[in-house]
């Protein structure tokens, strides 16, 4: 049975505690489509390719982690933004996007899901709005061994800064573009920090602090939260859920 769009948005908002977060974009319904939702498509980013795929699948709603209307971006609806929004409107597809609230959810979120994938047991939080996670590997590994595990789990070779023989047990992580968190993480009692991307400064900080740094891919580290949310909604409401992973090397 389809669910009313407003009921679905209300449920997700409460589940992810959307109103408690300071974010760089609106969370929730970004583009209004048909009033009833029976089939949802999930994906990381509301790209034109993902929108086209959702149209082909006759989706009622597209749920993403990276939607539209980011703080500081040009507000004009032109060029690529126009093309994306025009297709959603023409096909009456709802676009719902959840950014930081999805990163942070204790079980469905990107950080929780990445930790589960990599065998990390979370124990605490750090960073702005406590988005970063602290925890340990269930079985300590050398950095070289841990790198191979990440490569196998995420199907993407990470950028690694640190000695391969270093023993990794205590880990801090935050998915996506959280390289700025490394300043705080490097002062904690950890062996390794994992995020999606790297900036120039991390090379020097990793070498000088003795904390290894792993950039495992922005897209690769954030594939799992939106899929978990879609699976949860399908189970909760009997919706049809299709997850699509649009390849992205970044």
XYZ file of N, CA and C in Angstrom:
750
model
N 0.837 -1.200 0.000
C 0.000 0.000 0.000
C 0.873 1.251 0.000
N 0.585 2.197 -0.886
C 1.346 3.461 -0.883
C 1.135 4.224 0.422
N 2.087 5.089 0.736
C 2.001 5.952 1.898
C 1.914 7.397 1.417
N 1.174 8.213 2.125
C 1.083 9.625 1.769
C 2.456 10.276 1.919
N 2.794 11.122 0.965
C 4.091 11.789 0.970
C 4.370 12.473 2.304
N 3.398 13.199 2.830
C 3.598 13.928 4.076
C 3.857 12.987 5.240
N 3.172 11.850 5.259
C 3.382 10.884 6.335
C 4.793 10.305 6.274
N 5.266 10.040 5.050
C 6.612 9.498 4.902
C 7.654 10.525 5.339
N 7.470 11.773 4.923
C 8.421 12.806 5.313
C 8.413 13.004 6.834
N 7.240 12.988 7.430
C 7.149 13.149 8.882
C 7.866 12.023 9.613
N 7.676 10.797 9.129
C 8.303 9.652 9.784
C 9.827 9.748 9.694
N 10.350 10.050 8.508
C 11.804 10.146 8.355
C 12.351 11.290 9.207
N 11.634 12.395 9.229
C 12.075 13.536 10.026
C 12.219 13.191 11.489
N 11.280 12.433 12.015
C 11.348 12.009 13.420
C 12.429 10.950 13.624
N 12.542 10.035 12.685
C 13.535 8.966 12.790
C 14.952 9.527 12.830
N 15.229 10.511 11.971
C 16.576 11.072 11.858
C 16.781 12.332 12.706
N 15.750 12.716 13.451
C 15.836 13.917 14.296
C 16.292 15.128 13.483
N 15.663 15.300 12.334
C 16.084 16.315 11.368
C 16.150 17.709 11.979
N 15.196 18.058 12.824
C 15.118 19.415 13.355
C 16.212 19.742 14.364
N 17.012 18.776 14.761
C 18.039 19.016 15.773
C 19.398 19.359 15.165
N 19.494 19.355 13.831
C 20.792 19.518 13.175
C 20.949 20.872 12.508
N 22.156 21.449 12.629
C 22.570 22.589 11.815
C 23.212 22.023 10.560
N 22.675 22.377 9.410
C 23.159 21.756 8.174
C 23.392 22.805 7.095
N 23.958 22.345 5.974
C 24.297 23.224 4.852
C 23.236 23.188 3.756
N 22.143 22.511 4.011
C 21.104 22.338 2.996
C 19.799 21.987 3.706
N 18.663 22.134 3.028
C 17.400 21.696 3.643
C 17.312 20.175 3.655
N 16.867 19.624 4.783
C 16.646 18.180 4.896
C 15.160 17.884 4.814
N 14.811 16.861 4.040
C 13.410 16.504 3.854
C 13.011 16.663 2.404
N 11.762 17.039 2.182
C 11.243 17.177 0.822
C 11.839 18.408 0.157
N 12.558 18.207 -0.934
C 13.159 19.318 -1.673
C 12.396 19.632 -2.964
N 11.881 18.610 -3.623
C 11.061 18.782 -4.829
C 9.783 17.984 -4.623
N 8.644 18.643 -4.728
C 7.357 17.976 -4.506
C 6.885 17.271 -5.765
N 6.491 16.009 -5.586
C 5.942 15.221 -6.686
C 4.570 14.684 -6.337
N 4.275 13.468 -6.791
C 2.946 12.885 -6.575
C 2.663 12.692 -5.082
N 1.401 12.731 -4.678
C 1.059 12.735 -3.251
C 1.211 11.390 -2.556
N 1.193 10.289 -3.297
C 1.291 8.960 -2.685
C 2.540 8.253 -3.185
N 3.199 7.537 -2.278
C 4.483 6.915 -2.591
C 4.413 5.423 -2.321
N 4.668 4.633 -3.366
C 4.699 3.187 -3.226
C 6.039 2.602 -3.624
N 6.760 3.293 -4.527
C 8.067 2.817 -4.980
C 9.107 3.904 -4.761
N 10.162 3.566 -4.026
C 11.231 4.522 -3.772
C 12.542 4.021 -4.378
N 13.308 4.947 -4.902
C 14.659 4.676 -5.387
C 15.614 5.457 -4.502
N 16.685 4.821 -4.043
C 17.685 5.501 -3.233
C 19.020 5.536 -3.968
N 19.795 6.579 -3.672
C 21.130 6.743 -4.236
C 21.846 7.837 -3.474
N 23.140 7.964 -3.668
C 23.923 8.918 -2.881
C 23.642 10.356 -3.297
N 23.659 10.634 -4.599
C 23.591 12.013 -5.090
C 22.520 12.150 -6.159
N 21.771 13.239 -6.096
C 20.684 13.480 -7.061
C 21.247 14.004 -8.384
N 22.058 13.189 -9.023
C 22.631 13.515 -10.329
C 21.598 13.262 -11.418
N 21.880 13.785 -12.603
C 20.968 13.565 -13.721
C 20.864 12.081 -14.060
N 21.981 11.359 -13.952
C 21.964 9.925 -14.236
C 21.051 9.179 -13.262
N 21.099 9.541 -11.989
C 20.240 8.869 -11.000
C 18.782 9.246 -11.233
N 18.525 10.491 -11.555
C 17.150 10.924 -11.838
C 16.602 10.184 -13.056
N 17.396 10.071 -14.108
C 16.951 9.345 -15.302
C 16.632 7.887 -14.965
N 17.470 7.281 -14.132
C 17.235 5.889 -13.734
C 15.946 5.778 -12.929
N 15.681 6.742 -12.050
C 14.447 6.736 -11.257
C 13.223 6.884 -12.148
N 13.343 7.701 -13.185
C 12.244 7.856 -14.155
C 11.981 6.540 -14.863
N 13.057 5.877 -15.309
C 12.914 4.591 -16.010
C 12.261 3.540 -15.123
N 12.488 3.645 -13.825
C 11.926 2.678 -12.872
C 10.550 3.099 -12.360
N 10.035 4.213 -12.884
C 8.723 4.728 -12.482
C 8.637 4.927 -10.970
N 9.689 5.545 -10.429
C 9.727 5.798 -8.987
C 8.740 6.896 -8.609
N 8.175 6.760 -7.439
C 7.344 7.826 -6.869
C 8.189 8.819 -6.091
N 9.300 8.345 -5.555
C 10.175 9.208 -4.768
C 11.623 8.769 -4.935
N 12.494 9.766 -4.960
C 13.934 9.539 -4.995
C 14.497 10.048 -3.672
N 15.151 9.159 -2.921
C 15.760 9.512 -1.641
C 17.267 9.528 -1.807
N 17.908 10.642 -1.411
C 19.350 10.780 -1.595
C 19.996 11.372 -0.347
N 21.315 11.259 -0.306
C 22.113 11.904 0.740
C 22.502 13.317 0.313
N 22.856 13.476 -0.938
C 23.251 14.774 -1.486
C 22.163 15.266 -2.433
N 21.380 16.226 -1.963
C 20.320 16.787 -2.796
C 20.710 18.127 -3.381
N 19.826 19.099 -3.301
C 20.016 20.415 -3.915
C 20.038 21.515 -2.847
N 20.239 22.749 -3.336
C 20.076 23.979 -2.543
C 21.072 24.089 -1.391
N 22.353 23.919 -1.721
C 23.409 23.973 -0.723
C 23.718 25.418 -0.330
N 24.084 25.601 0.911
C 24.454 26.919 1.418
C 25.627 27.471 0.615
N 25.476 28.708 0.136
C 26.548 29.361 -0.591
C 26.543 29.124 -2.087
N 25.713 28.187 -2.577
C 25.692 27.964 -4.024
C 24.793 28.995 -4.704
N 24.987 29.167 -5.995
C 24.151 30.081 -6.777
C 22.699 29.607 -6.710
N 21.808 30.508 -6.320
C 20.402 30.132 -6.145
C 19.637 30.029 -7.455
N 20.223 30.503 -8.537
C 19.517 30.487 -9.827
C 19.359 29.063 -10.349
N 18.189 28.762 -10.885
C 17.920 27.421 -11.424
C 18.238 27.446 -12.904
N 19.495 27.198 -13.215
C 19.991 27.235 -14.588
C 20.857 26.005 -14.851
N 21.137 25.768 -16.111
C 22.079 24.736 -16.556
C 21.789 23.368 -15.924
N 22.777 22.776 -15.242
C 22.589 21.405 -14.742
C 21.488 21.330 -13.697
N 21.371 22.367 -12.847
C 20.319 22.348 -11.834
C 18.946 22.396 -12.497
N 18.812 23.219 -13.528
C 17.538 23.293 -14.257
C 17.193 21.937 -14.857
N 18.176 21.293 -15.494
C 17.924 20.007 -16.151
C 17.452 18.956 -15.156
N 18.082 18.928 -13.989
C 17.709 17.943 -12.976
C 16.296 18.210 -12.438
N 16.061 19.456 -12.040
C 14.767 19.797 -11.452
C 13.648 19.656 -12.467
N 13.908 20.036 -13.713
C 12.888 19.939 -14.763
C 12.434 18.501 -14.951
N 13.371 17.557 -14.905
C 13.003 16.149 -15.095
C 12.187 15.625 -13.917
N 12.559 16.016 -12.719
C 11.782 15.591 -11.553
C 10.360 16.138 -11.623
N 10.213 17.411 -11.971
C 8.884 18.023 -12.057
C 8.063 17.425 -13.191
N 8.690 17.214 -14.335
C 7.965 16.689 -15.500
C 7.441 15.285 -15.244
N 8.146 14.542 -14.393
C 7.746 13.156 -14.122
C 7.082 12.993 -12.753
N 6.822 14.109 -12.078
C 6.076 14.122 -10.815
C 6.731 13.228 -9.764
N 8.071 13.287 -9.687
C 8.829 12.473 -8.729
C 9.244 13.333 -7.544
N 8.976 12.861 -6.350
C 9.407 13.539 -5.138
C 10.908 13.354 -4.933
N 11.587 14.418 -4.510
C 12.985 14.314 -4.113
C 13.087 14.630 -2.631
N 13.560 13.635 -1.866
C 13.812 13.823 -0.438
C 15.296 13.619 -0.184
N 15.911 14.564 0.539
C 17.349 14.509 0.776
C 17.641 14.645 2.262
N 18.613 13.860 2.733
C 18.991 13.866 4.148
C 20.507 13.831 4.241
N 21.080 14.917 4.769
C 22.524 15.071 4.791
C 23.088 14.706 6.168
N 23.389 15.676 7.013
C 23.978 15.374 8.327
C 23.113 14.455 9.187
N 21.783 14.614 9.178
C 20.976 13.678 9.979
C 21.183 12.227 9.582
N 21.458 11.985 8.302
C 21.695 10.613 7.862
C 23.107 10.171 8.211
N 24.086 11.067 8.127
C 25.443 10.709 8.550
C 25.452 10.188 9.985
N 24.626 10.820 10.832
C 24.763 10.629 12.279
C 23.875 9.565 12.895
N 22.872 9.056 12.189
C 21.942 8.124 12.833
C 22.705 6.932 13.427
N 22.367 6.527 14.661
C 23.177 5.519 15.367
C 23.181 4.126 14.761
N 22.207 3.800 13.924
C 22.215 2.475 13.292
C 22.137 2.541 11.769
N 21.321 3.439 11.225
C 21.140 3.527 9.783
C 22.142 4.468 9.124
N 22.804 5.308 9.902
C 23.631 6.384 9.360
C 24.888 5.910 8.649
N 25.469 6.829 7.893
C 26.684 6.516 7.143
C 27.828 6.079 8.046
N 28.024 6.781 9.169
C 29.113 6.400 10.069
C 28.882 5.033 10.701
N 27.643 4.783 11.111
C 27.314 3.489 11.707
C 27.491 2.362 10.692
N 27.018 2.590 9.478
C 27.092 1.563 8.443
C 28.530 1.311 8.006
N 29.348 2.385 7.897
C 30.750 2.190 7.531
C 31.480 1.427 8.628
N 31.226 1.795 9.883
C 31.846 1.069 10.981
C 31.518 -0.411 10.942
N 30.269 -0.717 10.664
C 29.836 -2.118 10.572
C 30.571 -2.835 9.449
N 30.715 -2.171 8.308
C 31.405 -2.758 7.162
C 32.859 -3.086 7.485
N 33.499 -2.219 8.272
C 34.936 -2.340 8.505
C 35.274 -3.035 9.816
N 34.264 -3.546 10.518
C 34.523 -4.259 11.762
C 34.907 -3.346 12.907
N 34.409 -2.091 12.885
C 34.700 -1.125 13.936
C 33.552 -1.085 14.945
N 33.882 -1.125 16.206
C 32.883 -1.043 17.272
C 32.949 0.357 17.867
N 31.905 1.166 17.642
C 31.888 2.533 18.118
C 31.684 2.621 19.620
N 32.354 3.609 20.248
C 32.235 3.776 21.693
C 31.996 5.217 22.120
N 32.299 6.198 21.234
C 32.161 7.599 21.611
C 32.108 8.459 20.355
N 31.987 9.786 20.558
C 31.870 10.711 19.431
C 32.756 11.922 19.650
N 33.074 12.627 18.558
C 33.897 13.827 18.643
C 33.551 14.728 17.456
N 34.132 15.919 17.444
C 33.965 16.817 16.310
C 32.711 17.663 16.395
N 32.544 18.547 15.414
C 31.401 19.441 15.356
C 30.099 18.653 15.381
N 29.200 19.012 16.268
C 27.917 18.354 16.474
C 28.066 16.862 16.787
N 29.265 16.494 17.236
C 29.563 15.088 17.589
C 29.312 14.142 16.411
N 29.673 14.600 15.219
C 29.465 13.776 14.024
C 30.490 12.650 13.907
N 31.719 12.900 14.392
C 32.754 11.887 14.286
C 32.547 10.746 15.268
N 32.994 9.574 14.879
C 32.874 8.382 15.731
C 34.249 7.917 16.189
N 34.295 7.395 17.404
C 35.488 6.776 17.967
C 35.179 5.323 18.290
N 36.150 4.453 18.038
C 35.929 3.047 18.345
C 37.177 2.227 18.124
N 37.001 0.939 18.058
C 38.127 0.033 17.925
C 37.817 -1.073 16.931
N 38.873 -1.582 16.328
C 38.760 -2.802 15.547
C 38.583 -3.978 16.505
N 37.681 -4.872 16.160
C 37.497 -6.056 17.008
C 38.774 -6.880 17.071
N 39.477 -6.936 15.943
C 40.774 -7.615 15.889
C 41.801 -6.634 15.340
N 42.807 -6.239 16.120
C 43.817 -5.299 15.623
C 44.509 -5.824 14.366
N 44.813 -4.907 13.449
C 45.460 -5.241 12.186
C 46.593 -4.269 11.927
N 47.561 -4.689 11.127
C 48.551 -3.721 10.654
C 47.849 -2.765 9.690
N 48.434 -1.588 9.497
C 47.845 -0.632 8.565
C 47.737 -1.240 7.167
N 48.720 -2.017 6.767
C 48.683 -2.657 5.452
C 47.512 -3.639 5.356
N 47.303 -4.424 6.422
C 46.193 -5.377 6.438
C 44.845 -4.658 6.456
N 44.768 -3.598 7.244
C 43.526 -2.822 7.327
C 43.199 -2.185 5.984
N 44.221 -1.717 5.287
C 44.029 -1.135 3.949
C 43.432 -2.156 2.992
N 43.947 -3.376 3.039
C 43.421 -4.434 2.166
C 41.956 -4.732 2.510
N 41.627 -4.702 3.791
C 40.246 -4.952 4.215
C 39.323 -3.855 3.694
N 39.757 -2.604 3.793
C 38.950 -1.481 3.295
C 38.764 -1.588 1.793
N 39.840 -1.900 1.084
C 39.775 -2.064 -0.370
C 38.746 -3.129 -0.741
N 38.771 -4.255 -0.032
C 37.849 -5.350 -0.338
C 36.408 -4.993 -0.011
N 36.187 -4.327 1.111
C 34.826 -4.005 1.547
C 34.198 -2.899 0.701
N 34.973 -1.855 0.389
C 34.427 -0.708 -0.334
C 34.629 -0.792 -1.845
N 35.427 -1.806 -2.273
C 35.716 -1.995 -3.701
C 36.320 -0.727 -4.307
N 37.241 -0.144 -3.546
C 37.936 1.062 -3.978
C 39.235 1.161 -3.197
N 40.347 1.381 -3.889
C 41.636 1.490 -3.215
C 41.741 2.839 -2.502
N 41.952 2.843 -1.184
C 42.024 4.103 -0.455
C 43.394 4.770 -0.575
N 43.420 6.072 -0.316
C 44.673 6.797 -0.148
C 45.086 6.633 1.309
N 46.308 6.146 1.540
C 46.761 5.834 2.898
C 48.062 6.567 3.184
N 48.099 7.256 4.311
C 49.308 7.952 4.753
C 49.680 7.399 6.110
N 50.774 6.656 6.145
C 51.218 6.039 7.391
C 52.042 4.798 7.089
N 52.807 4.308 8.064
C 53.647 3.113 7.857
C 52.821 1.833 7.842
N 53.039 0.999 6.860
C 52.249 -0.216 6.698
C 52.310 -1.156 7.876
N 53.413 -1.109 8.636
C 53.571 -2.034 9.761
C 52.893 -1.537 11.038
N 52.390 -0.309 11.046
C 51.752 0.236 12.251
C 50.554 -0.616 12.656
N 50.441 -0.916 13.948
C 49.305 -1.686 14.442
C 48.117 -0.749 14.642
N 46.991 -1.117 14.049
C 45.780 -0.294 14.122
C 44.757 -0.988 15.014
N 44.390 -0.303 16.099
C 43.328 -0.793 16.978
C 42.302 0.306 17.227
N 42.742 1.461 17.736
C 41.843 2.574 18.047
C 41.687 3.463 16.818
N 40.441 3.691 16.415
C 40.158 4.372 15.150
C 39.119 5.466 15.358
N 39.315 6.588 14.678
C 38.299 7.636 14.578
C 37.861 7.708 13.119
N 36.585 7.948 12.897
C 36.132 8.035 11.501
C 34.928 8.961 11.354
N 34.808 9.519 10.166
C 33.662 10.335 9.787
C 33.588 10.322 8.268
N 32.488 9.867 7.724
C 32.358 9.660 6.287
C 32.340 10.981 5.519
N 32.560 10.877 4.208
C 32.433 12.034 3.320
C 33.648 12.932 3.343
N 33.420 14.248 3.392
C 34.497 15.223 3.341
C 34.801 15.787 4.715
N 35.298 14.963 5.609
C 35.534 15.374 6.998
C 37.011 15.499 7.319
N 37.823 15.869 6.340
C 39.256 15.981 6.594
C 39.589 17.032 7.649
N 38.738 18.054 7.799
C 38.998 19.072 8.827
C 38.907 18.489 10.233
N 38.199 17.376 10.403
C 38.096 16.721 11.708
C 39.427 16.107 12.155
N 40.352 15.969 11.226
C 41.620 15.318 11.554
C 42.415 16.128 12.571
N 42.247 17.453 12.586
C 42.945 18.284 13.565
C 42.609 17.828 14.984
N 41.329 17.619 15.259
C 40.911 17.166 16.583
C 41.225 15.698 16.789
N 40.966 14.882 15.764
C 41.167 13.436 15.911
C 42.622 13.089 16.226
N 43.562 13.835 15.632
C 44.985 13.542 15.825
C 45.438 13.787 17.262
N 44.638 14.504 18.045
C 44.970 14.757 19.452
C 44.370 13.713 20.387
N 43.581 12.803 19.822
C 42.947 11.760 20.624
C 43.843 10.530 20.680
N 43.509 9.608 21.546
C 44.313 8.387 21.690
C 43.874 7.379 20.623
N 44.259 7.645 19.384
C 43.877 6.764 18.277
C 45.110 6.410 17.450
N 44.950 5.382 16.631
C 46.015 4.955 15.730
C 45.766 5.400 14.296
N 44.487 5.639 13.966
C 44.132 5.879 12.569
C 42.866 6.715 12.477
N 42.802 7.558 11.449
C 41.608 8.350 11.155
C 41.155 8.016 9.740
N 39.842 7.784 9.578
C 39.274 7.448 8.266
C 38.212 8.466 7.897
N 38.280 8.974 6.678
C 37.207 9.779 6.104
C 37.183 9.511 4.604
N 36.469 10.364 3.857
C 36.352 10.122 2.430
C 37.404 10.803 1.596
N 37.823 12.011 2.002
C 38.696 12.830 1.185
C 39.939 13.246 1.966
N 40.899 13.856 1.236
C 42.129 14.357 1.856
C 42.422 15.761 1.348
N 43.054 16.562 2.204
C 43.587 17.862 1.825
C 45.089 17.859 2.057
N 45.767 18.865 1.535
C 47.233 18.884 1.570
C 47.806 18.751 2.971
N 47.173 19.382 3.939
C 47.730 19.412 5.297
C 47.778 18.045 5.969
N 46.930 17.102 5.526
C 46.831 15.837 6.262
C 48.113 15.019 6.178
N 48.870 15.160 5.100
C 50.128 14.425 4.972
C 51.075 14.781 6.107
N 51.244 16.072 6.346
C 52.174 16.524 7.374
C 51.657 16.177 8.769
N 50.357 16.365 8.998
C 49.796 16.095 10.315
C 49.881 14.607 10.644
N 49.648 13.759 9.651
C 49.739 12.312 9.884
C 51.165 11.920 10.266
N 52.133 12.428 9.538
C 53.532 12.083 9.815
C 53.982 12.609 11.167
N 53.559 13.821 11.509
C 54.041 14.457 12.736
C 53.313 13.962 13.985
N 52.072 13.537 13.819
C 51.289 13.071 14.977
C 51.431 11.578 15.222
N 51.846 10.834 14.192
C 51.903 9.378 14.314
C 50.562 8.706 14.128
N 49.528 9.487 13.738
C 48.197 8.932 13.479
C 48.045 8.744 11.969
N 47.843 7.518 11.534
C 47.690 7.253 10.105
C 46.376 7.825 9.586
N 46.383 8.172 8.308
C 45.220 8.818 7.682
C 44.799 7.995 6.472
N 43.486 7.715 6.407
C 42.947 6.959 5.272
C 41.811 7.754 4.641
N 41.965 8.075 3.364
C 40.894 8.695 2.579
C 40.318 7.612 1.677
N 39.150 7.113 2.052
C 38.586 5.931 1.391
C 37.542 6.273 0.333
N 37.369 7.564 0.040
C 36.417 7.974 -0.998
C 35.155 8.583 -0.406
N 34.809 9.783 -0.845
C 33.588 10.433 -0.349
C 32.366 9.584 -0.693
N 32.256 9.224 -1.961
C 31.114 8.410 -2.386
C 31.166 7.024 -1.741
N 32.335 6.417 -1.746
C 32.454 5.042 -1.242
C 32.095 4.930 0.224
N 32.436 5.939 1.019
C 32.128 5.867 2.448
C 30.684 6.238 2.751
N 29.965 6.824 1.780
C 28.600 7.278 2.039
C 27.559 6.542 1.198
N 27.901 5.366 0.726
C 26.945 4.572 -0.059
C 25.906 3.862 0.797
N 26.223 3.619 2.060
C 25.473 2.614 2.806
C 24.336 3.166 3.650
N 24.426 4.421 4.063
C 23.369 4.979 4.898
C 22.045 5.122 4.175
N 22.089 5.677 2.969
C 20.844 5.901 2.232
C 20.215 4.569 1.823
N 21.027 3.579 1.539
C 20.497 2.246 1.231
C 19.830 1.639 2.463
N 20.475 1.792 3.627
C 19.901 1.263 4.868
C 18.582 1.962 5.195
N 18.519 3.273 4.948
C 17.268 4.005 5.185
C 16.173 3.488 4.264
N 16.497 3.285 2.997
C 15.505 2.758 2.064
C 15.005 1.387 2.459
N 15.910 0.525 2.895
C 15.514 -0.814 3.339
C 14.614 -0.740 4.568
N 14.937 0.175 5.472
C 14.122 0.348 6.669
C 12.709 0.806 6.305
N 12.597 1.765 5.404
C 11.281 2.273 5.000
C 10.471 1.191 4.291
N 11.149 0.402 3.470
C 10.464 -0.688 2.774
C 9.893 -1.687 3.771
N 10.676 -2.006 4.795
C 10.218 -2.940 5.818
C 9.107 -2.343 6.672
N 9.230 -1.069 6.992
C 8.273 -0.402 7.872
C 6.912 -0.226 7.228
N 6.909 0.083 5.918
C 5.657 0.445 5.259
C 5.288 -0.452 4.078
N 6.065 -1.480 3.818
C 5.759 -2.355 2.696
C 5.974 -1.698 1.345
N 6.896 -0.727 1.289
C 7.185 -0.036 0.037
C 8.148 -0.864 -0.813
N 8.099 -0.627 -2.111
C 9.088 -1.227 -3.007
C 10.309 -0.325 -2.998
N 11.465 -0.914 -2.774
C 12.703 -0.135 -2.672
C 13.738 -0.665 -3.649
N 14.332 0.248 -4.411
C 15.409 -0.097 -5.337
C 16.565 0.839 -5.050
N 17.733 0.269 -4.728
C 18.925 1.093 -4.496
C 19.804 1.053 -5.732
N 20.259 2.232 -6.152
C 21.127 2.348 -7.317
C 22.437 3.005 -6.918
N 23.545 2.380 -7.240
C 24.858 2.930 -6.928
C 25.478 3.468 -8.225
N 25.487 4.799 -8.371
C 26.105 5.435 -9.516
C 27.599 5.583 -9.228
N 28.428 4.903 -10.005
C 29.866 4.882 -9.744
C 30.447 6.291 -9.705
N 31.334 6.528 -8.740
C 31.974 7.824 -8.581
C 33.368 7.594 -8.004
N 34.431 7.989 -8.706
C 35.788 7.717 -8.222
C 36.239 8.613 -7.089
N 35.473 9.658 -6.765
C 35.875 10.610 -5.717
C 35.367 10.140 -4.344
